[in-house]
PDB file of C-alpha atoms and ligand atoms in Angstrom:
ATOM      1  CA  MET A 217     -15.439   7.576 -21.978  1.00 69.00           C
ATOM      2  CA  LYS A 218     -16.457  10.375 -20.196  1.00 75.00           C
ATOM      3  CA  GLY A 219     -14.536  13.714 -20.923  1.00 74.00           C
ATOM      4  CA  ASN A 220     -11.012  12.893 -21.066  1.00 94.00           C
ATOM      5  CA  VAL A 221     -11.241   9.651 -19.129  1.00 97.00           C
ATOM      6  CA  THR A 222     -11.614   6.176 -20.515  1.00 98.00           C
ATOM      7  CA  GLU A 223     -12.494   3.272 -18.437  1.00 98.00           C
ATOM      8  CA  PHE A 224     -12.025  -0.243 -20.158  1.00 97.00           C
ATOM      9  CA  THR A 225     -15.199  -2.887 -20.546  1.00 96.00           C
ATOM     10  CA  HIS A 226     -13.226  -5.229 -22.419  1.00 97.00           C
ATOM     11  CA  PRO A 227     -14.038  -8.577 -20.668  1.00 98.00           C
ATOM     12  CA  LEU A 228     -10.262  -9.881 -20.880  1.00 98.00           C
ATOM     13  CA  ILE A 229      -9.070  -6.634 -18.936  1.00 98.00           C
ATOM     14  CA  MET A 230     -12.351  -6.728 -16.499  1.00 98.00           C
ATOM     15  CA  HIS A 231     -11.388 -10.553 -15.897  1.00 98.00           C
ATOM     16  CA  LYS A 232      -7.740 -10.205 -15.203  1.00 98.00           C
ATOM     17  CA  ILE A 233      -8.075  -7.712 -12.869  1.00 98.00           C
ATOM     18  CA  SER A 234     -10.677  -9.858 -10.793  1.00 98.00           C
ATOM     19  CA  LEU A 235      -8.027 -12.100 -10.915  1.00 98.00           C
ATOM     20  CA  ILE A 236      -5.437  -9.917  -9.026  1.00 98.00           C
ATOM     21  CA  ARG A 237      -7.991  -8.220  -6.635  1.00 98.00           C
ATOM     22  CA  ASP A 238      -8.392 -11.865  -4.765  1.00 98.00           C
ATOM     23  CA  LYS A 239      -6.156 -11.695  -1.772  1.00 98.00           C
ATOM     24  CA  ASN A 240      -5.369 -15.159  -2.640  1.00 97.00           C
ATOM     25  CA  CYS A 241      -3.417 -14.116  -5.862  1.00 98.00           C
ATOM     26  CA  GLY A 242       0.549 -14.707  -5.231  1.00 97.00           C
ATOM     27  CA  THR A 243       2.967 -12.600  -6.274  1.00 97.00           C
ATOM     28  CA  ARG A 244       4.224 -14.575  -9.387  1.00 97.00           C
ATOM     29  CA  GLU A 245       0.734 -14.628 -10.697  1.00 98.00           C
ATOM     30  CA  PHE A 246      -0.149 -10.995  -9.724  1.00 98.00           C
ATOM     31  CA  ARG A 247       2.861  -9.708 -11.474  1.00 98.00           C
ATOM     32  CA  THR A 248       2.365 -11.541 -14.622  1.00 98.00           C
ATOM     33  CA  VAL A 249      -1.304 -10.641 -14.846  1.00 98.00           C
ATOM     34  CA  ILE A 250      -0.585  -6.604 -13.920  1.00 98.00           C
ATOM     35  CA  GLY A 251       1.580  -7.031 -17.007  1.00 98.00           C
ATOM     36  CA  GLU A 252      -0.802  -8.712 -19.381  1.00 98.00           C
ATOM     37  CA  ILE A 253      -3.538  -6.001 -18.287  1.00 98.00           C
ATOM     38  CA  ALA A 254      -0.660  -3.486 -19.312  1.00 98.00           C
ATOM     39  CA  THR A 255      -0.354  -4.763 -22.853  1.00 98.00           C
ATOM     40  CA  LEU A 256      -4.399  -4.993 -22.929  1.00 98.00           C
ATOM     41  CA  MET A 257      -4.658  -1.438 -21.713  1.00 98.00           C
ATOM     42  CA  GLY A 258      -1.677  -0.100 -24.006  1.00 98.00           C
ATOM     43  CA  TYR A 259      -3.195  -1.578 -27.219  1.00 97.00           C
ATOM     44  CA  GLU A 260      -5.932   0.561 -26.788  1.00 96.00           C
ATOM     45  CA  ILE A 261      -4.301   3.627 -25.498  1.00 97.00           C
ATOM     46  CA  LEU A 262      -1.994   3.721 -28.243  1.00 96.00           C
ATOM     47  CA  ARG A 263      -4.262   3.668 -31.087  1.00 94.00           C
ATOM     48  CA  ASP A 264      -3.758   7.175 -32.101  1.00 90.00           C
ATOM     49  CA  LEU A 265      -0.231   6.717 -32.496  1.00 90.00           C
ATOM     50  CA  GLU A 266       0.675   8.469 -35.810  1.00 88.00           C
ATOM     51  CA  THR A 267       1.670   6.448 -38.742  1.00 92.00           C
ATOM     52  CA  GLU A 268       3.377   7.691 -42.065  1.00 94.00           C
ATOM     53  CA  LEU A 269       3.627   6.027 -45.342  1.00 97.00           C
ATOM     54  CA  VAL A 270       7.171   4.538 -46.000  1.00 97.00           C
ATOM     55  CA  GLU A 271       8.240   2.454 -48.922  1.00 98.00           C
ATOM     56  CA  ILE A 272       8.969  -1.104 -48.976  1.00 98.00           C
ATOM     57  CA  GLU A 273       9.460  -3.803 -51.130  1.00 98.00           C
ATOM     58  CA  THR A 274       7.489  -7.015 -50.959  1.00 98.00           C
ATOM     59  CA  PRO A 275       8.601 -10.025 -52.508  1.00 98.00           C
ATOM     60  CA  MET A 276       5.959  -9.303 -55.212  1.00 98.00           C
ATOM     61  CA  GLU A 277       6.704  -5.166 -55.691  1.00 98.00           C
ATOM     62  CA  LYS A 278       7.331  -1.877 -54.154  1.00 98.00           C
ATOM     63  CA  ALA A 279       4.694  -0.715 -52.000  1.00 98.00           C
ATOM     64  CA  MET A 280       3.787   2.269 -49.838  1.00 98.00           C
ATOM     65  CA  VAL A 281       2.864   0.897 -46.065  1.00 98.00           C
ATOM     66  CA  PRO A 282       2.010   2.404 -42.895  1.00 96.00           C
ATOM     67  CA  MET A 283       4.778   2.744 -39.899  1.00 93.00           C
ATOM     68  CA  ILE A 284       4.958   4.470 -36.597  1.00 90.00           C
ATOM     69  CA  LYS A 285       6.111   8.055 -37.671  1.00 86.00           C
ATOM     70  CA  GLY A 286       9.035   9.588 -36.024  1.00 72.00           C
ATOM     71  CA  LYS A 287       9.792  10.028 -32.341  1.00 70.00           C
ATOM     72  CA  LYS A 288       7.332   7.591 -30.266  1.00 81.00           C
ATOM     73  CA  LEU A 289       6.558   7.227 -26.999  1.00 94.00           C
ATOM     74  CA  ALA A 290       8.204   7.486 -23.629  1.00 97.00           C
ATOM     75  CA  VAL A 291       7.100   5.116 -20.887  1.00 98.00           C
ATOM     76  CA  VAL A 292       6.994   6.591 -17.595  1.00 98.00           C
ATOM     77  CA  PRO A 293       6.221   4.414 -14.637  1.00 98.00           C
ATOM     78  CA  ILE A 294       6.080   5.552 -11.104  1.00 98.00           C
ATOM     79  CA  LEU A 295       8.158   3.778  -8.746  1.00 96.00           C
ATOM     80  CA  ARG A 296       7.688   1.496  -7.469  1.00 95.00           C
ATOM     81  CA  ALA A 297       4.297  -0.301  -8.720  1.00 97.00           C
ATOM     82  CA  GLY A 298       4.067   1.112 -12.132  1.00 98.00           C
ATOM     83  CA  LEU A 299       7.329  -0.989 -12.939  1.00 98.00           C
ATOM     84  CA  GLY A 300       5.224  -3.795 -13.035  1.00 98.00           C
ATOM     85  CA  MET A 301       3.259  -2.075 -15.989  1.00 98.00           C
ATOM     86  CA  VAL A 302       6.493  -1.376 -18.200  1.00 98.00           C
ATOM     87  CA  ASP A 303       7.433  -4.333 -19.858  1.00 98.00           C
ATOM     88  CA  GLY A 304       3.663  -5.152 -21.051  1.00 98.00           C
ATOM     89  CA  ILE A 305       3.556  -1.823 -22.677  1.00 97.00           C
ATOM     90  CA  LEU A 306       7.218  -2.490 -24.061  1.00 96.00           C
ATOM     91  CA  SER A 307       5.833  -5.829 -25.645  1.00 96.00           C
ATOM     92  CA  LEU A 308       3.795  -3.719 -27.961  1.00 94.00           C
ATOM     93  CA  VAL A 309       6.476  -0.867 -28.589  1.00 93.00           C
ATOM     94  CA  PRO A 310       9.847  -2.365 -28.083  1.00 91.00           C
ATOM     95  CA  THR A 311      11.626   0.627 -29.183  1.00 90.00           C
ATOM     96  CA  ALA A 312      10.109   2.876 -26.707  1.00 94.00           C
ATOM     97  CA  LYS A 313      12.416   5.057 -24.245  1.00 96.00           C
ATOM     98  CA  VAL A 314      11.574   4.499 -20.438  1.00 98.00           C
ATOM     99  CA  GLY A 315      11.816   7.307 -17.781  1.00 98.00           C
ATOM    100  CA  HIS A 316      11.297   6.875 -14.003  1.00 98.00           C
ATOM    101  CA  VAL A 317       9.588   9.176 -11.311  1.00 97.00           C
ATOM    102  CA  GLY A 318      10.320   7.762  -7.817  1.00 95.00           C
ATOM    103  CA  MET A 319       7.597   8.539  -5.606  1.00 88.00           C
ATOM    104  CA  TYR A 320       6.134   7.360  -2.595  1.00 87.00           C
ATOM    105  CA  ARG A 321       3.163   8.371  -0.087  1.00 84.00           C
ATOM    106  CA  ASP A 322       3.776   9.547   3.235  1.00 87.00           C
ATOM    107  CA  GLU A 323       1.243   7.093   5.084  1.00 85.00           C
ATOM    108  CA  GLU A 324       0.374   9.969   7.735  1.00 88.00           C
ATOM    109  CA  THR A 325      -0.347  12.650   5.306  1.00 91.00           C
ATOM    110  CA  LEU A 326      -1.162  10.613   2.063  1.00 87.00           C
ATOM    111  CA  GLN A 327       1.247  13.341   0.500  1.00 90.00           C
ATOM    112  CA  PRO A 328       3.536  12.118  -2.575  1.00 89.00           C
ATOM    113  CA  LYS A 329       7.253  12.518  -1.413  1.00 90.00           C
ATOM    114  CA  GLU A 330       9.726  12.380  -4.728  1.00 90.00           C
ATOM    115  CA  TYR A 331      12.957  10.413  -4.427  1.00 92.00           C
ATOM    116  CA  TYR A 332      14.117  10.010  -7.833  1.00 93.00           C
ATOM    117  CA  CYS A 333      13.164  10.952 -11.484  1.00 94.00           C
ATOM    118  CA  LYS A 334      15.095  10.489 -14.704  1.00 96.00           C
ATOM    119  CA  LEU A 335      13.533  11.019 -18.245  1.00 97.00           C
ATOM    120  CA  PRO A 336      14.708  10.589 -21.637  1.00 96.00           C
ATOM    121  CA  GLU A 337      16.448  13.714 -22.956  1.00 95.00           C
ATOM    122  CA  ASP A 338      14.067  13.995 -25.971  1.00 95.00           C
ATOM    123  CA  ILE A 339      10.855  13.777 -23.780  1.00 96.00           C
ATOM    124  CA  ASP A 340       9.636  16.907 -25.428  1.00 95.00           C
ATOM    125  CA  GLN A 341       9.242  14.721 -28.606  1.00 92.00           C
ATOM    126  CA  ARG A 342       7.502  12.164 -27.406  1.00 94.00           C
ATOM    127  CA  LEU A 343       4.142  10.635 -26.537  1.00 95.00           C
ATOM    128  CA  VAL A 344       4.750  10.283 -22.837  1.00 97.00           C
ATOM    129  CA  LEU A 345       2.349   7.297 -21.076  1.00 98.00           C
ATOM    130  CA  ILE A 346       2.862   7.481 -17.229  1.00 98.00           C
ATOM    131  CA  VAL A 347       1.772   4.158 -15.683  1.00 98.00           C
ATOM    132  CA  ASP A 348       0.945   3.196 -12.161  1.00 98.00           C
ATOM    133  CA  PRO A 349      -1.422   0.706 -10.996  1.00 98.00           C
ATOM    134  CA  MET A 350      -3.273   2.707  -8.636  1.00 98.00           C
ATOM    135  CA  LEU A 351      -4.607   6.192  -8.873  1.00 98.00           C
ATOM    136  CA  ALA A 352      -5.729   6.941  -5.234  1.00 97.00           C
ATOM    137  CA  THR A 353      -6.128  10.501  -3.738  1.00 96.00           C
ATOM    138  CA  GLY A 354      -4.202  11.360  -6.941  1.00 96.00           C
ATOM    139  CA  GLY A 355      -1.409  13.165  -5.429  1.00 95.00           C
ATOM    140  CA  SER A 356       1.730  10.772  -6.670  1.00 96.00           C
ATOM    141  CA  ALA A 357       0.081  10.929 -10.358  1.00 97.00           C
ATOM    142  CA  ASP A 358      -0.360  14.972 -10.019  1.00 96.00           C
ATOM    143  CA  ALA A 359       3.241  15.206  -8.851  1.00 95.00           C
ATOM    144  CA  ALA A 360       4.438  12.870 -11.610  1.00 97.00           C
ATOM    145  CA  ILE A 361       2.497  14.883 -14.348  1.00 97.00           C
ATOM    146  CA  GLU A 362       3.843  18.226 -12.998  1.00 95.00           C
ATOM    147  CA  PHE A 363       7.337  16.988 -12.897  1.00 95.00           C
ATOM    148  CA  VAL A 364       6.907  15.376 -17.014  1.00 96.00           C
ATOM    149  CA  LYS A 365       5.237  18.904 -17.866  1.00 97.00           C
ATOM    150  CA  LYS A 366       8.197  20.814 -16.536  1.00 95.00           C
ATOM    151  CA  GLN A 367      10.728  18.764 -18.369  1.00 95.00           C
ATOM    152  CA  GLY A 368       8.779  20.046 -21.622  1.00 96.00           C
ATOM    153  CA  ALA A 369       6.459  16.982 -22.307  1.00 97.00           C
ATOM    154  CA  LYS A 370       3.463  18.362 -24.737  1.00 95.00           C
ATOM    155  CA  GLN A 371       1.686  14.960 -25.498  1.00 95.00           C
ATOM    156  CA  ILE A 372       1.054  13.003 -21.943  1.00 97.00           C
ATOM    157  CA  LYS A 373      -1.467  10.121 -21.004  1.00 98.00           C
ATOM    158  CA  PHE A 374      -1.871   8.589 -17.686  1.00 98.00           C
ATOM    159  CA  ALA A 375      -2.823   5.025 -17.526  1.00 98.00           C
ATOM    160  CA  SER A 376      -3.587   3.218 -13.945  1.00 98.00           C
ATOM    161  CA  ILE A 377      -5.429  -0.570 -13.585  1.00 98.00           C
ATOM    162  CA  ILE A 378      -7.415   0.734 -10.564  1.00 98.00           C
ATOM    163  CA  ALA A 379      -8.644   4.394 -10.093  1.00 98.00           C
ATOM    164  CA  ALA A 380     -10.660   5.852  -7.162  1.00 98.00           C
ATOM    165  CA  PRO A 381     -13.151   8.720  -7.948  1.00 98.00           C
ATOM    166  CA  GLU A 382     -11.149  11.086  -5.851  1.00 97.00           C
ATOM    167  CA  GLY A 383      -8.282  10.529  -7.985  1.00 98.00           C
ATOM    168  CA  ILE A 384      -9.779  10.936 -11.323  1.00 98.00           C
ATOM    169  CA  LYS A 385     -11.510  14.226 -10.001  1.00 97.00           C
ATOM    170  CA  MET A 386      -8.149  15.678  -8.867  1.00 97.00           C
ATOM    171  CA  LEU A 387      -6.524  14.853 -12.336  1.00 97.00           C
ATOM    172  CA  THR A 388      -9.159  15.763 -14.303  1.00 97.00           C
ATOM    173  CA  GLU A 389      -9.449  19.100 -12.396  1.00 97.00           C
ATOM    174  CA  LYS A 390      -5.684  20.012 -12.383  1.00 97.00           C
ATOM    175  CA  HIS A 391      -4.703  18.546 -15.797  1.00 97.00           C
ATOM    176  CA  PRO A 392      -7.843  18.665 -18.354  1.00 96.00           C
ATOM    177  CA  ASP A 393      -5.058  18.566 -21.215  1.00 96.00           C
ATOM    178  CA  ILE A 394      -4.296  14.903 -20.309  1.00 97.00           C
ATOM    179  CA  GLN A 395      -5.817  11.867 -21.268  1.00 97.00           C
ATOM    180  CA  ILE A 396      -6.685   9.395 -18.473  1.00 98.00           C
ATOM    181  CA  TYR A 397      -7.147   5.325 -18.738  1.00 98.00           C
ATOM    182  CA  CYS A 398      -8.604   3.207 -15.950  1.00 98.00           C
ATOM    183  CA  GLY A 399      -9.030  -0.490 -15.878  1.00 98.00           C
ATOM    184  CA  SER A 400     -11.539  -0.145 -13.306  1.00 98.00           C
ATOM    185  CA  ILE A 401     -12.837   2.957 -11.698  1.00 98.00           C
ATOM    186  CA  ASP A 402     -13.653   1.770  -8.034  1.00 98.00           C
ATOM    187  CA  ARG A 403     -16.065   3.206  -5.394  1.00 98.00           C
ATOM    188  CA  GLN A 404     -13.969   4.970  -2.671  1.00 97.00           C
ATOM    189  CA  LEU A 405     -11.117   5.549  -0.768  1.00 98.00           C
ATOM    190  CA  ASN A 406     -11.042   4.562   2.848  1.00 97.00           C
ATOM    191  CA  GLU A 407      -9.996   6.511   5.752  1.00 95.00           C
ATOM    192  CA  ASN A 408      -6.302   5.314   5.028  1.00 95.00           C
ATOM    193  CA  GLY A 409      -6.183   6.392   1.430  1.00 96.00           C
ATOM    194  CA  TYR A 410      -6.585   2.868   0.092  1.00 97.00           C
ATOM    195  CA  ILE A 411      -8.853   2.054  -2.724  1.00 98.00           C
ATOM    196  CA  LEU A 412     -12.216   0.163  -2.128  1.00 98.00           C
ATOM    197  CA  PRO A 413     -12.579  -2.811  -3.001  1.00 98.00           C
ATOM    198  CA  GLY A 414      -9.095  -2.038  -4.879  1.00 98.00           C
ATOM    199  CA  LEU A 415      -6.476  -4.589  -4.344  1.00 98.00           C
ATOM    200  CA  GLY A 416      -4.651  -3.342  -1.359  1.00 98.00           C
ATOM    201  CA  ASP A 417      -1.074  -2.431  -1.684  1.00 97.00           C
ATOM    202  CA  ALA A 418       0.303  -2.942  -5.454  1.00 98.00           C
ATOM    203  CA  GLY A 419       3.745  -2.316  -4.832  1.00 97.00           C
ATOM    204  CA  ASP A 420       3.881  -4.708  -1.840  1.00 97.00           C
ATOM    205  CA  ARG A 421       2.048  -7.187  -4.045  1.00 98.00           C
ATOM    206  CA  ILE A 422       4.319  -7.020  -7.037  1.00 97.00           C
ATOM    207  CA  PHE A 423       7.559  -7.291  -5.330  1.00 96.00           C
ATOM    208  CA  GLY A 424       6.378  -9.507  -2.599  1.00 95.00           C
ATOM    209  CA  THR A 425       7.391  -6.992   0.149  1.00 96.00           C
ATOM    210  CA  LYS A 426       4.501  -7.696   2.996  1.00 87.00           C
TER     211      LYS A 426
HETATM  212  C1  PRP B 118       0.967   3.794  -4.364  1.00 93.88           C
HETATM  213  C2  PRP B 118       0.447   3.695  -5.945  1.00 93.88           C
HETATM  214  C3  PRP B 118       0.531   5.091  -6.265  1.00 93.88           C
HETATM  215  C4  PRP B 118       0.121   5.979  -5.125  1.00 93.88           C
HETATM  216  C5  PRP B 118      -1.297   6.038  -5.246  1.00 93.88           C
HETATM  217  O1  PRP B 118       2.458   3.934  -4.131  1.00 93.88           O
HETATM  218  O2  PRP B 118       1.433   2.793  -6.614  1.00 93.88           O
HETATM  219  O3  PRP B 118       1.817   5.695  -6.721  1.00 93.88           O
HETATM  220  O4  PRP B 118       0.370   4.869  -4.101  1.00 93.88           O
HETATM  221  O5  PRP B 118      -1.408   7.027  -4.234  1.00 93.88           O
HETATM  222  P1  PRP B 118      -2.047   8.487  -4.183  1.00 93.88           P
HETATM  223  O6  PRP B 118      -3.184   8.431  -5.572  1.00 93.88           O
HETATM  224  O7  PRP B 118      -3.109   8.847  -3.182  1.00 93.88           O
HETATM  225  O8  PRP B 118      -0.834   9.267  -4.608  1.00 93.88           O
HETATM  226  P2  PRP B 118       3.235   3.855  -2.813  1.00 93.88           P
HETATM  227  O9  PRP B 118       3.403   4.990  -2.240  1.00 93.88           O
HETATM  228  O10 PRP B 118       2.368   2.846  -2.016  1.00 93.88           O
HETATM  229  O11 PRP B 118       4.523   3.739  -3.129  1.00 93.88           O
HETATM  230  P3  PRP B 118       5.247   1.983  -3.417  1.00 93.88           P
HETATM  231  O12 PRP B 118       4.648   1.856  -5.085  1.00 93.88           O
HETATM  232  O13 PRP B 118       6.673   2.400  -3.897  1.00 93.88           O
HETATM  233  O14 PRP B 118       5.003   1.093  -2.759  1.00 93.88           O
HETATM  234  N1  URA B 119      -1.680   2.609  -3.189  1.00 93.88           N
HETATM  235  C1  URA B 119      -1.876   1.492  -3.271  1.00 93.88           C
HETATM  236  O1  URA B 119      -0.952   0.511  -3.686  1.00 93.88           O
HETATM  237  N2  URA B 119      -3.478   0.989  -2.879  1.00 93.88           N
HETATM  238  C2  URA B 119      -4.163   1.606  -2.747  1.00 93.88           C
HETATM  239  O2  URA B 119      -5.556   1.096  -2.532  1.00 93.88           O
HETATM  240  C3  URA B 119      -3.828   3.184  -2.812  1.00 93.88           C
HETATM  241  C4  URA B 119      -2.779   3.493  -2.658  1.00 93.88           C
END
């Protein structure tokens, strides 16, 4: 971890990221593996969820056992590609609420355009985990974080599978209060704002639209 940025080095995460970088990885495998990576990352990202002791009865006796405390988690995918990570996180915390932030990058200006936003009402009481497989210039993540903050969220984490140094720089400067998790920090952006070596357009690869 460097400052508030964590890059995962678990061999399973690294291996699975290598699988989806391959241009010959088809839509079905791509979608499946994105979900698996989200679960593996989520396991680590959620290691500081608060617990409290609750009394239960085992078949042997009463016992005080740790359970996740109070209002828990809201997963907020940035549409479209973030949707690919939601089920992987929900497999760990099935009771989490899900919000949506619809955002696409204008291909000319690379500026994010917002088209749909809906969050759980009690967002201020939840840990908010914003997910998007790609953090490139950082414009989309920044806009999503600003929106979630404006809606009252106090504890926010951001997770991407592949990040560019440019996006990390933007987020750490603009949102020093947020923890950022990446499966891999890649080399750089190209002139069109795509990550190198990257994996191409994550939304198109998850949904098979190109
Ligand atoms: C991709 C990706 C991020 C964004 C990252 O989405 O899923 O949301 O680009 O780029 P940035 O850091 O420069 O903002 P895209 O705009 O292609 O939309 P899509 O998911 O609907 O395909
Ligand atoms: N969005 C993507 O889907 N891929 C990139 O490399 C950059 C932005």
